[in-house]
mmCIF file with all atom_site columns, C-alpha atoms in Angstrom:
data_model
loop_
_atom_site.group_PDB
_atom_site.id
_atom_site.type_symbol
_atom_site.label_atom_id
_atom_site.label_alt_id
_atom_site.label_comp_id
_atom_site.label_asym_id
_atom_site.label_entity_id
_atom_site.label_seq_id
_atom_site.pdbx_PDB_ins_code
_atom_site.Cartn_x
_atom_site.Cartn_y
_atom_site.Cartn_z
_atom_site.occupancy
_atom_site.B_iso_or_equiv
_atom_site.pdbx_formal_charge
_atom_site.auth_seq_id
_atom_site.auth_comp_id
_atom_site.auth_asym_id
_atom_site.auth_atom_id
_atom_site.pdbx_PDB_model_num
ATOM 1   C CA . ASP A 1 1   ? 94.253  -22.620 19.683 1.00 0.00 ? 1   ASP A CA 1
ATOM 2   C CA . SER A 1 2   ? 96.035  -19.550 18.388 1.00 0.00 ? 2   SER A CA 1
ATOM 3   C CA . VAL A 1 3   ? 98.543  -18.069 20.843 1.00 0.00 ? 3   VAL A CA 1
ATOM 4   C CA . LEU A 1 4   ? 99.264  -14.351 20.631 1.00 0.00 ? 4   LEU A CA 1
ATOM 5   C CA . THR A 1 5   ? 102.703 -12.868 21.203 1.00 0.00 ? 5   THR A CA 1
ATOM 6   C CA . GLN A 1 6   ? 103.423 -9.155  21.385 1.00 0.00 ? 6   GLN A CA 1
ATOM 7   C CA . SER A 1 7   ? 106.599 -7.200  20.766 1.00 0.00 ? 7   SER A CA 1
ATOM 8   C CA . PRO A 1 8   ? 108.362 -5.371  22.070 1.00 0.00 ? 8   PRO A CA 1
ATOM 9   C CA . ALA A 1 9   ? 107.535 -5.959  25.721 1.00 0.00 ? 9   ALA A CA 1
ATOM 10  C CA . THR A 1 10  ? 108.341 -2.328  26.467 1.00 0.00 ? 10  THR A CA 1
ATOM 11  C CA . LEU A 1 11  ? 108.627 0.670   24.196 1.00 0.00 ? 11  LEU A CA 1
ATOM 12  C CA . SER A 1 12  ? 110.252 3.801   25.621 1.00 0.00 ? 12  SER A CA 1
ATOM 13  C CA . LEU A 1 13  ? 109.360 6.890   23.634 1.00 0.00 ? 13  LEU A CA 1
ATOM 14  C CA . SER A 1 14  ? 108.797 10.620  23.948 1.00 0.00 ? 14  SER A CA 1
ATOM 15  C CA . PRO A 1 15  ? 105.616 12.581  23.245 1.00 0.00 ? 15  PRO A CA 1
ATOM 16  C CA . GLY A 1 16  ? 105.308 13.337  19.567 1.00 0.00 ? 16  GLY A CA 1
ATOM 17  C CA . GLU A 1 17  ? 107.164 10.190  18.504 1.00 0.00 ? 17  GLU A CA 1
ATOM 18  C CA . ARG A 1 18  ? 105.638 7.372   16.505 1.00 0.00 ? 18  ARG A CA 1
ATOM 19  C CA . ALA A 1 19  ? 104.897 4.076   18.268 1.00 0.00 ? 19  ALA A CA 1
ATOM 20  C CA . THR A 1 20  ? 104.740 0.768   16.418 1.00 0.00 ? 20  THR A CA 1
ATOM 21  C CA . LEU A 1 21  ? 103.479 -2.268  18.319 1.00 0.00 ? 21  LEU A CA 1
ATOM 22  C CA . PHE A 1 22  ? 103.335 -5.805  16.967 1.00 0.00 ? 22  PHE A CA 1
ATOM 23  C CA . CYS A 1 23  ? 101.076 -8.758  17.631 1.00 0.00 ? 23  CYS A CA 1
ATOM 24  C CA . ARG A 1 24  ? 101.726 -12.164 16.112 1.00 0.00 ? 24  ARG A CA 1
ATOM 25  C CA . ALA A 1 25  ? 99.367  -15.144 16.135 1.00 0.00 ? 25  ALA A CA 1
ATOM 26  C CA . SER A 1 26  ? 100.637 -18.722 16.125 1.00 0.00 ? 26  SER A CA 1
ATOM 27  C CA . GLN A 1 27  ? 98.109  -19.548 13.413 1.00 0.00 ? 27  GLN A CA 1
ATOM 28  C CA . SER A 1 28  ? 96.007  -17.437 11.133 1.00 0.00 ? 28  SER A CA 1
ATOM 29  C CA . VAL A 1 29  ? 93.216  -15.502 12.809 1.00 0.00 ? 29  VAL A CA 1
ATOM 30  C CA . GLY A 1 30  ? 92.025  -13.885 9.581  1.00 0.00 ? 30  GLY A CA 1
ATOM 31  C CA . GLY A 1 31  ? 91.128  -10.300 10.337 1.00 0.00 ? 31  GLY A CA 1
ATOM 32  C CA . TYR A 1 32  ? 89.603  -10.990 13.749 1.00 0.00 ? 32  TYR A CA 1
ATOM 33  C CA . LEU A 1 33  ? 91.921  -9.114  16.072 1.00 0.00 ? 33  LEU A CA 1
ATOM 34  C CA . ALA A 1 34  ? 91.386  -6.323  18.560 1.00 0.00 ? 34  ALA A CA 1
ATOM 35  C CA . TRP A 1 35  ? 93.620  -3.915  20.451 1.00 0.00 ? 35  TRP A CA 1
ATOM 36  C CA . TYR A 1 36  ? 92.943  -2.606  23.952 1.00 0.00 ? 36  TYR A CA 1
ATOM 37  C CA . GLN A 1 37  ? 94.560  0.166   25.954 1.00 0.00 ? 37  GLN A CA 1
ATOM 38  C CA . GLN A 1 38  ? 94.913  -0.066  29.721 1.00 0.00 ? 38  GLN A CA 1
ATOM 39  C CA . LYS A 1 39  ? 96.123  2.776   31.902 1.00 0.00 ? 39  LYS A CA 1
ATOM 40  C CA . PRO A 1 40  ? 97.263  2.212   35.508 1.00 0.00 ? 40  PRO A CA 1
ATOM 41  C CA . GLY A 1 41  ? 94.352  1.587   37.833 1.00 0.00 ? 41  GLY A CA 1
ATOM 42  C CA . GLN A 1 42  ? 91.842  1.549   34.987 1.00 0.00 ? 42  GLN A CA 1
ATOM 43  C CA . SER A 1 43  ? 89.966  -1.140  33.133 1.00 0.00 ? 43  SER A CA 1
ATOM 44  C CA . PRO A 1 44  ? 90.929  -1.926  29.538 1.00 0.00 ? 44  PRO A CA 1
ATOM 45  C CA . ARG A 1 45  ? 89.416  0.089   26.736 1.00 0.00 ? 45  ARG A CA 1
ATOM 46  C CA . LEU A 1 46  ? 88.690  -1.245  23.245 1.00 0.00 ? 46  LEU A CA 1
ATOM 47  C CA . LEU A 1 47  ? 90.679  0.764   20.677 1.00 0.00 ? 47  LEU A CA 1
ATOM 48  C CA . ILE A 1 48  ? 90.619  -1.233  17.440 1.00 0.00 ? 48  ILE A CA 1
ATOM 49  C CA . TYR A 1 49  ? 88.600  -4.244  16.291 1.00 0.00 ? 49  TYR A CA 1
ATOM 50  C CA . ASP A 1 50  ? 88.573  -6.383  13.168 1.00 0.00 ? 50  ASP A CA 1
ATOM 51  C CA . ALA A 1 51  ? 92.265  -5.476  12.899 1.00 0.00 ? 51  ALA A CA 1
ATOM 52  C CA . SER A 1 52  ? 91.760  -1.965  11.554 1.00 0.00 ? 52  SER A CA 1
ATOM 53  C CA . ILE A 1 53  ? 88.434  -0.465  12.609 1.00 0.00 ? 53  ILE A CA 1
ATOM 54  C CA . ARG A 1 54  ? 88.657  2.220   15.261 1.00 0.00 ? 54  ARG A CA 1
ATOM 55  C CA . ALA A 1 55  ? 86.182  1.812   18.097 1.00 0.00 ? 55  ALA A CA 1
ATOM 56  C CA . THR A 1 56  ? 83.940  4.708   19.041 1.00 0.00 ? 56  THR A CA 1
ATOM 57  C CA . GLY A 1 57  ? 86.031  7.469   20.558 1.00 0.00 ? 57  GLY A CA 1
ATOM 58  C CA . THR A 1 58  ? 89.404  6.172   19.394 1.00 0.00 ? 58  THR A CA 1
ATOM 59  C CA . PRO A 1 59  ? 91.470  9.053   18.036 1.00 0.00 ? 59  PRO A CA 1
ATOM 60  C CA . ALA A 1 60  ? 92.605  8.968   14.426 1.00 0.00 ? 60  ALA A CA 1
ATOM 61  C CA . ARG A 1 61  ? 96.277  8.785   15.477 1.00 0.00 ? 61  ARG A CA 1
ATOM 62  C CA . PHE A 1 62  ? 95.670  5.116   16.317 1.00 0.00 ? 62  PHE A CA 1
ATOM 63  C CA . ARG A 1 63  ? 95.866  2.851   13.289 1.00 0.00 ? 63  ARG A CA 1
ATOM 64  C CA . GLY A 1 64  ? 95.543  -0.904  13.175 1.00 0.00 ? 64  GLY A CA 1
ATOM 65  C CA . SER A 1 65  ? 96.672  -3.057  10.290 1.00 0.00 ? 65  SER A CA 1
ATOM 66  C CA . GLY A 1 66  ? 97.472  -6.616  9.350  1.00 0.00 ? 66  GLY A CA 1
ATOM 67  C CA . SER A 1 67  ? 95.785  -9.923  8.712  1.00 0.00 ? 67  SER A CA 1
ATOM 68  C CA . GLY A 1 68  ? 96.470  -13.607 9.086  1.00 0.00 ? 68  GLY A CA 1
ATOM 69  C CA . THR A 1 69  ? 99.238  -13.894 11.664 1.00 0.00 ? 69  THR A CA 1
ATOM 70  C CA . ASP A 1 70  ? 100.866 -10.460 11.771 1.00 0.00 ? 70  ASP A CA 1
ATOM 71  C CA . PHE A 1 71  ? 99.258  -7.302  13.077 1.00 0.00 ? 71  PHE A CA 1
ATOM 72  C CA . THR A 1 72  ? 100.446 -3.815  13.888 1.00 0.00 ? 72  THR A CA 1
ATOM 73  C CA . LEU A 1 73  ? 99.131  -0.993  16.038 1.00 0.00 ? 73  LEU A CA 1
ATOM 74  C CA . THR A 1 74  ? 100.617 2.358   15.118 1.00 0.00 ? 74  THR A CA 1
ATOM 75  C CA . ILE A 1 75  ? 100.259 5.546   17.126 1.00 0.00 ? 75  ILE A CA 1
ATOM 76  C CA . SER A 1 76  ? 101.315 8.251   14.735 1.00 0.00 ? 76  SER A CA 1
ATOM 77  C CA . SER A 1 77  ? 102.319 10.880  17.286 1.00 0.00 ? 77  SER A CA 1
ATOM 78  C CA . LEU A 1 78  ? 102.241 10.014  20.972 1.00 0.00 ? 78  LEU A CA 1
ATOM 79  C CA . GLU A 1 79  ? 100.166 12.181  23.248 1.00 0.00 ? 79  GLU A CA 1
ATOM 80  C CA . PRO A 1 80  ? 100.817 12.191  27.033 1.00 0.00 ? 80  PRO A CA 1
ATOM 81  C CA . GLU A 1 81  ? 97.640  10.192  27.609 1.00 0.00 ? 81  GLU A CA 1
ATOM 82  C CA . ASP A 1 82  ? 98.824  7.385   25.300 1.00 0.00 ? 82  ASP A CA 1
ATOM 83  C CA . PHE A 1 83  ? 101.429 6.045   27.715 1.00 0.00 ? 83  PHE A CA 1
ATOM 84  C CA . ALA A 1 84  ? 99.808  2.794   28.776 1.00 0.00 ? 84  ALA A CA 1
ATOM 85  C CA . ILE A 1 85  ? 99.811  -0.959  28.208 1.00 0.00 ? 85  ILE A CA 1
ATOM 86  C CA . TYR A 1 86  ? 98.371  -2.273  24.964 1.00 0.00 ? 86  TYR A CA 1
ATOM 87  C CA . TYR A 1 87  ? 96.939  -5.768  24.551 1.00 0.00 ? 87  TYR A CA 1
ATOM 88  C CA . CYS A 1 88  ? 95.896  -7.581  21.425 1.00 0.00 ? 88  CYS A CA 1
ATOM 89  C CA . GLN A 1 89  ? 93.045  -10.091 21.599 1.00 0.00 ? 89  GLN A CA 1
ATOM 90  C CA . HIS A 1 90  ? 91.537  -12.764 19.412 1.00 0.00 ? 90  HIS A CA 1
ATOM 91  C CA . ARG A 1 91  ? 88.676  -15.199 19.559 1.00 0.00 ? 91  ARG A CA 1
ATOM 92  C CA . SER A 1 92  ? 91.010  -18.160 19.619 1.00 0.00 ? 92  SER A CA 1
ATOM 93  C CA . ASN A 1 93  ? 88.667  -21.113 19.434 1.00 0.00 ? 93  ASN A CA 1
ATOM 94  C CA . TRP A 1 94  ? 85.039  -20.038 19.583 1.00 0.00 ? 94  TRP A CA 1
ATOM 95  C CA . PRO A 1 95  ? 83.783  -19.089 22.041 1.00 0.00 ? 95  PRO A CA 1
ATOM 96  C CA . LEU A 1 96  ? 87.065  -18.861 23.899 1.00 0.00 ? 96  LEU A CA 1
ATOM 97  C CA . PHE A 1 97  ? 89.190  -15.753 23.867 1.00 0.00 ? 97  PHE A CA 1
ATOM 98  C CA . THR A 1 98  ? 92.910  -15.098 24.042 1.00 0.00 ? 98  THR A CA 1
ATOM 99  C CA . PHE A 1 99  ? 94.873  -12.015 24.972 1.00 0.00 ? 99  PHE A CA 1
ATOM 100 C CA . GLY A 1 100 ? 98.469  -11.240 24.155 1.00 0.00 ? 100 GLY A CA 1
ATOM 101 C CA . PRO A 1 101 ? 100.879 -10.520 27.022 1.00 0.00 ? 101 PRO A CA 1
ATOM 102 C CA . GLY A 1 102 ? 100.869 -6.785  26.346 1.00 0.00 ? 102 GLY A CA 1
ATOM 103 C CA . THR A 1 103 ? 103.272 -4.031  25.299 1.00 0.00 ? 103 THR A CA 1
ATOM 104 C CA . ARG A 1 104 ? 104.025 -1.236  27.747 1.00 0.00 ? 104 ARG A CA 1
ATOM 105 C CA . VAL A 1 105 ? 104.548 2.177   26.166 1.00 0.00 ? 105 VAL A CA 1
ATOM 106 C CA . ASP A 1 106 ? 106.356 4.321   28.663 1.00 0.00 ? 106 ASP A CA 1
ATOM 107 C CA . LEU A 1 107 ? 107.928 7.716   28.812 1.00 0.00 ? 107 LEU A CA 1
ATOM 108 C CA . LYS A 1 108 ? 111.536 7.878   27.721 1.00 0.00 ? 108 LYS A CA 1
ATOM 109 C CA . GLN B 2 1   ? 75.422  5.939   29.262 1.00 0.00 ? 1   GLN B CA 1
ATOM 110 C CA . VAL B 2 2   ? 76.652  2.376   29.482 1.00 0.00 ? 2   VAL B CA 1
ATOM 111 C CA . GLN B 2 3   ? 77.705  1.328   32.972 1.00 0.00 ? 3   GLN B CA 1
ATOM 112 C CA . LEU B 2 4   ? 78.922  -1.965  34.382 1.00 0.00 ? 4   LEU B CA 1
ATOM 113 C CA . VAL B 2 5   ? 79.466  -2.071  38.138 1.00 0.00 ? 5   VAL B CA 1
ATOM 114 C CA . GLU B 2 6   ? 81.070  -5.085  39.785 1.00 0.00 ? 6   GLU B CA 1
ATOM 115 C CA . SER B 2 7   ? 80.845  -5.949  43.452 1.00 0.00 ? 7   SER B CA 1
ATOM 116 C CA . GLY B 2 8   ? 81.428  -8.848  45.798 1.00 0.00 ? 8   GLY B CA 1
ATOM 117 C CA . GLY B 2 9   ? 85.193  -9.013  45.840 1.00 0.00 ? 9   GLY B CA 1
ATOM 118 C CA . GLY B 2 10  ? 87.174  -9.436  49.026 1.00 0.00 ? 10  GLY B CA 1
ATOM 119 C CA . VAL B 2 11  ? 89.730  -11.462 50.939 1.00 0.00 ? 11  VAL B CA 1
ATOM 120 C CA . VAL B 2 12  ? 88.998  -15.168 51.303 1.00 0.00 ? 12  VAL B CA 1
ATOM 121 C CA . GLN B 2 13  ? 90.858  -18.280 52.411 1.00 0.00 ? 13  GLN B CA 1
ATOM 122 C CA . PRO B 2 14  ? 91.851  -21.022 49.972 1.00 0.00 ? 14  PRO B CA 1
ATOM 123 C CA . GLY B 2 15  ? 89.046  -23.498 49.427 1.00 0.00 ? 15  GLY B CA 1
ATOM 124 C CA . LYS B 2 16  ? 86.337  -20.975 50.229 1.00 0.00 ? 16  LYS B CA 1
ATOM 125 C CA . SER B 2 17  ? 83.758  -19.392 47.947 1.00 0.00 ? 17  SER B CA 1
ATOM 126 C CA . LEU B 2 18  ? 82.945  -15.917 46.716 1.00 0.00 ? 18  LEU B CA 1
ATOM 127 C CA . ARG B 2 19  ? 80.130  -14.547 44.559 1.00 0.00 ? 19  ARG B CA 1
ATOM 128 C CA . LEU B 2 20  ? 80.735  -11.616 42.251 1.00 0.00 ? 20  LEU B CA 1
ATOM 129 C CA . SER B 2 21  ? 77.985  -9.506  40.735 1.00 0.00 ? 21  SER B CA 1
ATOM 130 C CA . CYS B 2 22  ? 77.949  -7.077  37.845 1.00 0.00 ? 22  CYS B CA 1
ATOM 131 C CA . VAL B 2 23  ? 74.984  -4.737  37.483 1.00 0.00 ? 23  VAL B CA 1
ATOM 132 C CA . VAL B 2 24  ? 74.651  -3.090  34.097 1.00 0.00 ? 24  VAL B CA 1
ATOM 133 C CA . SER B 2 25  ? 72.713  -0.150  32.745 1.00 0.00 ? 25  SER B CA 1
ATOM 134 C CA . GLY B 2 26  ? 72.529  1.920   29.606 1.00 0.00 ? 26  GLY B CA 1
ATOM 135 C CA . PHE B 2 27  ? 71.951  -0.888  27.114 1.00 0.00 ? 27  PHE B CA 1
ATOM 136 C CA . SER B 2 28  ? 69.652  -3.837  26.492 1.00 0.00 ? 28  SER B CA 1
ATOM 137 C CA . PHE B 2 29  ? 71.377  -6.360  28.735 1.00 0.00 ? 29  PHE B CA 1
ATOM 138 C CA . SER B 2 30  ? 69.367  -9.307  27.444 1.00 0.00 ? 30  SER B CA 1
ATOM 139 C CA . HIS B 2 31  ? 70.665  -8.746  23.908 1.00 0.00 ? 31  HIS B CA 1
ATOM 140 C CA . TYR B 2 32  ? 74.337  -9.319  24.679 1.00 0.00 ? 32  TYR B CA 1
ATOM 141 C CA . ALA B 2 33  ? 76.577  -12.139 25.745 1.00 0.00 ? 33  ALA B CA 1
ATOM 142 C CA . MET B 2 34  ? 78.616  -11.187 28.785 1.00 0.00 ? 34  MET B CA 1
ATOM 143 C CA . GLN B 2 35  ? 81.945  -12.288 30.147 1.00 0.00 ? 35  GLN B CA 1
ATOM 144 C CA . TRP B 2 36  ? 84.345  -12.177 33.020 1.00 0.00 ? 36  TRP B CA 1
ATOM 145 C CA . VAL B 2 37  ? 88.000  -11.337 32.509 1.00 0.00 ? 37  VAL B CA 1
ATOM 146 C CA . ARG B 2 38  ? 90.583  -11.260 35.267 1.00 0.00 ? 38  ARG B CA 1
ATOM 147 C CA . GLN B 2 39  ? 93.977  -9.720  35.813 1.00 0.00 ? 39  GLN B CA 1
ATOM 148 C CA . ALA B 2 40  ? 96.404  -11.044 38.397 1.00 0.00 ? 40  ALA B CA 1
ATOM 149 C CA . PRO B 2 41  ? 98.651  -8.479  40.124 1.00 0.00 ? 41  PRO B CA 1
ATOM 150 C CA . GLY B 2 42  ? 101.158 -7.090  37.637 1.00 0.00 ? 42  GLY B CA 1
ATOM 151 C CA . LYS B 2 43  ? 100.018 -9.530  34.963 1.00 0.00 ? 43  LYS B CA 1
ATOM 152 C CA . GLY B 2 44  ? 98.046  -9.452  31.739 1.00 0.00 ? 44  GLY B CA 1
ATOM 153 C CA . LEU B 2 45  ? 94.420  -10.155 30.963 1.00 0.00 ? 45  LEU B CA 1
ATOM 154 C CA . GLU B 2 46  ? 92.900  -13.626 31.187 1.00 0.00 ? 46  GLU B CA 1
ATOM 155 C CA . TRP B 2 47  ? 89.469  -14.482 29.845 1.00 0.00 ? 47  TRP B CA 1
ATOM 156 C CA . VAL B 2 48  ? 87.524  -16.449 32.481 1.00 0.00 ? 48  VAL B CA 1
ATOM 157 C CA . ALA B 2 49  ? 83.946  -17.158 31.436 1.00 0.00 ? 49  ALA B CA 1
ATOM 158 C CA . LEU B 2 50  ? 81.185  -16.307 29.011 1.00 0.00 ? 50  LEU B CA 1
ATOM 159 C CA . VAL B 2 51  ? 77.408  -16.570 29.206 1.00 0.00 ? 51  VAL B CA 1
ATOM 160 C CA . SER B 2 52  ? 75.150  -16.189 26.188 1.00 0.00 ? 52  SER B CA 1
ATOM 161 C CA . SER B 2 53  ? 72.503  -13.502 25.990 1.00 0.00 ? 53  SER B CA 1
ATOM 162 C CA . ASN B 2 54  ? 69.724  -15.783 27.218 1.00 0.00 ? 54  ASN B CA 1
ATOM 163 C CA . GLY B 2 55  ? 71.897  -17.628 29.724 1.00 0.00 ? 55  GLY B CA 1
ATOM 164 C CA . ASP B 2 56  ? 71.606  -20.999 28.018 1.00 0.00 ? 56  ASP B CA 1
ATOM 165 C CA . GLU B 2 57  ? 75.215  -21.310 26.925 1.00 0.00 ? 57  GLU B CA 1
ATOM 166 C CA . LYS B 2 58  ? 78.152  -21.030 29.272 1.00 0.00 ? 58  LYS B CA 1
ATOM 167 C CA . TYR B 2 59  ? 81.854  -21.447 28.628 1.00 0.00 ? 59  TYR B CA 1
ATOM 168 C CA . TYR B 2 60  ? 84.882  -21.385 30.890 1.00 0.00 ? 60  TYR B CA 1
ATOM 169 C CA . ALA B 2 61  ? 88.636  -21.148 30.739 1.00 0.00 ? 61  ALA B CA 1
ATOM 170 C CA . ASP B 2 62  ? 90.320  -24.435 31.622 1.00 0.00 ? 62  ASP B CA 1
ATOM 171 C CA . SER B 2 63  ? 91.853  -22.794 34.685 1.00 0.00 ? 63  SER B CA 1
ATOM 172 C CA . VAL B 2 64  ? 88.432  -22.305 36.320 1.00 0.00 ? 64  VAL B CA 1
ATOM 173 C CA . LYS B 2 65  ? 86.321  -25.061 34.788 1.00 0.00 ? 65  LYS B CA 1
ATOM 174 C CA . GLY B 2 66  ? 84.490  -27.070 37.429 1.00 0.00 ? 66  GLY B CA 1
ATOM 175 C CA . ARG B 2 67  ? 85.067  -24.438 40.126 1.00 0.00 ? 67  ARG B CA 1
ATOM 176 C CA . PHE B 2 68  ? 83.466  -21.268 38.738 1.00 0.00 ? 68  PHE B CA 1
ATOM 177 C CA . SER B 2 69  ? 79.928  -20.833 37.497 1.00 0.00 ? 69  SER B CA 1
ATOM 178 C CA . VAL B 2 70  ? 78.608  -17.909 35.464 1.00 0.00 ? 70  VAL B CA 1
ATOM 179 C CA . SER B 2 71  ? 74.942  -16.926 35.350 1.00 0.00 ? 71  SER B CA 1
ATOM 180 C CA . ARG B 2 72  ? 72.736  -13.969 34.629 1.00 0.00 ? 72  ARG B CA 1
ATOM 181 C CA . ASP B 2 73  ? 69.382  -12.499 35.549 1.00 0.00 ? 73  ASP B CA 1
ATOM 182 C CA . ASN B 2 74  ? 68.077  -10.516 32.600 1.00 0.00 ? 74  ASN B CA 1
ATOM 183 C CA . SER B 2 75  ? 65.162  -9.168  34.632 1.00 0.00 ? 75  SER B CA 1
ATOM 184 C CA . GLU B 2 76  ? 67.646  -7.595  37.046 1.00 0.00 ? 76  GLU B CA 1
ATOM 185 C CA . ASN B 2 77  ? 70.345  -6.686  34.491 1.00 0.00 ? 77  ASN B CA 1
ATOM 186 C CA . THR B 2 78  ? 72.806  -8.647  36.590 1.00 0.00 ? 78  THR B CA 1
ATOM 187 C CA . LEU B 2 79  ? 75.700  -10.945 35.748 1.00 0.00 ? 79  LEU B CA 1
ATOM 188 C CA . VAL B 2 80  ? 77.038  -13.286 38.416 1.00 0.00 ? 80  VAL B CA 1
ATOM 189 C CA . LEU B 2 81  ? 80.237  -15.276 38.860 1.00 0.00 ? 81  LEU B CA 1
ATOM 190 C CA . GLN B 2 82  ? 80.093  -17.919 41.574 1.00 0.00 ? 82  GLN B CA 1
ATOM 191 C CA . MET B 2 83  ? 83.621  -18.905 42.529 1.00 0.00 ? 83  MET B CA 1
ATOM 192 C CA . ASP B 2 84  ? 84.106  -22.064 44.590 1.00 0.00 ? 84  ASP B CA 1
ATOM 193 C CA . SER B 2 85  ? 87.217  -23.912 45.763 1.00 0.00 ? 85  SER B CA 1
ATOM 194 C CA . LEU B 2 86  ? 89.255  -20.753 45.419 1.00 0.00 ? 86  LEU B CA 1
ATOM 195 C CA . ARG B 2 87  ? 93.019  -20.973 45.072 1.00 0.00 ? 87  ARG B CA 1
ATOM 196 C CA . PRO B 2 88  ? 95.757  -18.402 45.665 1.00 0.00 ? 88  PRO B CA 1
ATOM 197 C CA . GLU B 2 89  ? 96.288  -18.228 41.903 1.00 0.00 ? 89  GLU B CA 1
ATOM 198 C CA . ASP B 2 90  ? 92.726  -16.926 41.532 1.00 0.00 ? 90  ASP B CA 1
ATOM 199 C CA . THR B 2 91  ? 93.865  -13.684 43.155 1.00 0.00 ? 91  THR B CA 1
ATOM 200 C CA . ALA B 2 92  ? 93.111  -10.964 40.620 1.00 0.00 ? 92  ALA B CA 1
ATOM 201 C CA . VAL B 2 93  ? 90.970  -8.038  39.676 1.00 0.00 ? 93  VAL B CA 1
ATOM 202 C CA . TYR B 2 94  ? 87.829  -9.418  38.072 1.00 0.00 ? 94  TYR B CA 1
ATOM 203 C CA . TYR B 2 95  ? 86.175  -7.413  35.312 1.00 0.00 ? 95  TYR B CA 1
ATOM 204 C CA . CYS B 2 96  ? 82.813  -7.967  33.708 1.00 0.00 ? 96  CYS B CA 1
ATOM 205 C CA . ALA B 2 97  ? 82.661  -6.991  30.061 1.00 0.00 ? 97  ALA B CA 1
ATOM 206 C CA . ARG B 2 98  ? 80.100  -6.870  27.319 1.00 0.00 ? 98  ARG B CA 1
ATOM 207 C CA . ARG B 2 99  ? 80.745  -9.046  24.315 1.00 0.00 ? 99  ARG B CA 1
ATOM 208 C CA . ASN B 2 100 ? 80.120  -7.379  20.972 1.00 0.00 ? 100 ASN B CA 1
ATOM 209 C CA . SER B 2 101 ? 80.840  -9.686  18.052 1.00 0.00 ? 101 SER B CA 1
ATOM 210 C CA . ASP B 2 102 ? 84.206  -11.199 19.020 1.00 0.00 ? 102 ASP B CA 1
ATOM 211 C CA . TYR B 2 103 ? 85.364  -8.340  21.219 1.00 0.00 ? 103 TYR B CA 1
ATOM 212 C CA . PHE B 2 104 ? 84.755  -6.653  24.570 1.00 0.00 ? 104 PHE B CA 1
ATOM 213 C CA . ASP B 2 105 ? 83.457  -3.153  24.015 1.00 0.00 ? 105 ASP B CA 1
ATOM 214 C CA . TYR B 2 106 ? 82.455  -2.109  27.540 1.00 0.00 ? 106 TYR B CA 1
ATOM 215 C CA . TRP B 2 107 ? 84.142  -3.006  30.815 1.00 0.00 ? 107 TRP B CA 1
ATOM 216 C CA . GLY B 2 108 ? 83.388  -2.507  34.457 1.00 0.00 ? 108 GLY B CA 1
ATOM 217 C CA . GLN B 2 109 ? 85.856  -0.943  36.870 1.00 0.00 ? 109 GLN B CA 1
ATOM 218 C CA . GLY B 2 110 ? 86.748  -4.309  38.369 1.00 0.00 ? 110 GLY B CA 1
ATOM 219 C CA . THR B 2 111 ? 86.542  -5.913  41.790 1.00 0.00 ? 111 THR B CA 1
ATOM 220 C CA . GLN B 2 112 ? 89.547  -7.269  43.706 1.00 0.00 ? 112 GLN B CA 1
ATOM 221 C CA . VAL B 2 113 ? 89.603  -10.890 44.821 1.00 0.00 ? 113 VAL B CA 1
ATOM 222 C CA . THR B 2 114 ? 92.402  -11.982 47.129 1.00 0.00 ? 114 THR B CA 1
ATOM 223 C CA . VAL B 2 115 ? 92.806  -15.624 48.122 1.00 0.00 ? 115 VAL B CA 1
ATOM 224 C CA . THR B 2 116 ? 95.178  -16.049 51.020 1.00 0.00 ? 116 THR B CA 1
ATOM 225 C CA . SER B 2 117 ? 95.508  -18.032 54.203 1.00 0.00 ? 117 SER B CA 1
#
């Protein structure tokens, strides 16, 4: 099974700054990776799937990239509502699913 | 619009059982596989169980295999998670989510399960 690791664990930034989050798989997952955003007290929300496709309603400032074992989620210019925890997810060994441990983006 | 509403959570003693339900609306429930995902306090997301669109195929995380059972009633647009032999480490918010391809595109608001003596 492919294990997902995320870095950094916490990212402290200011509104308007660029955020770069990383997700690494222990073995190749091809292009089958998703990113979710979770705000305090809320359920997760799908942001990006198939590594780079924005889900319905995801703003254009969110960009996913990567393939194989290394993936990146970039938020080009942080808005106040973007401060949250971000998880990557993969279908590790069909039909099982794996989530990364998450990256917290908080206000500097 | 798409809605998933969980219920059935609560406080229960170790070894006891609990039955969670998720009622959905706004999409053709019978066309989608559904899953349960949980989140322990202050922790990340853990996939728990999946049931295929027609209910014939069911899969579980190792941590709950043999204790939890997932089912669905497509006539009632309802997903169920029967949780037996509960342990303190099962304490979490339980979310139902719709599977779309290999991802989870709609989530419920979650229901809290607390296992404590």
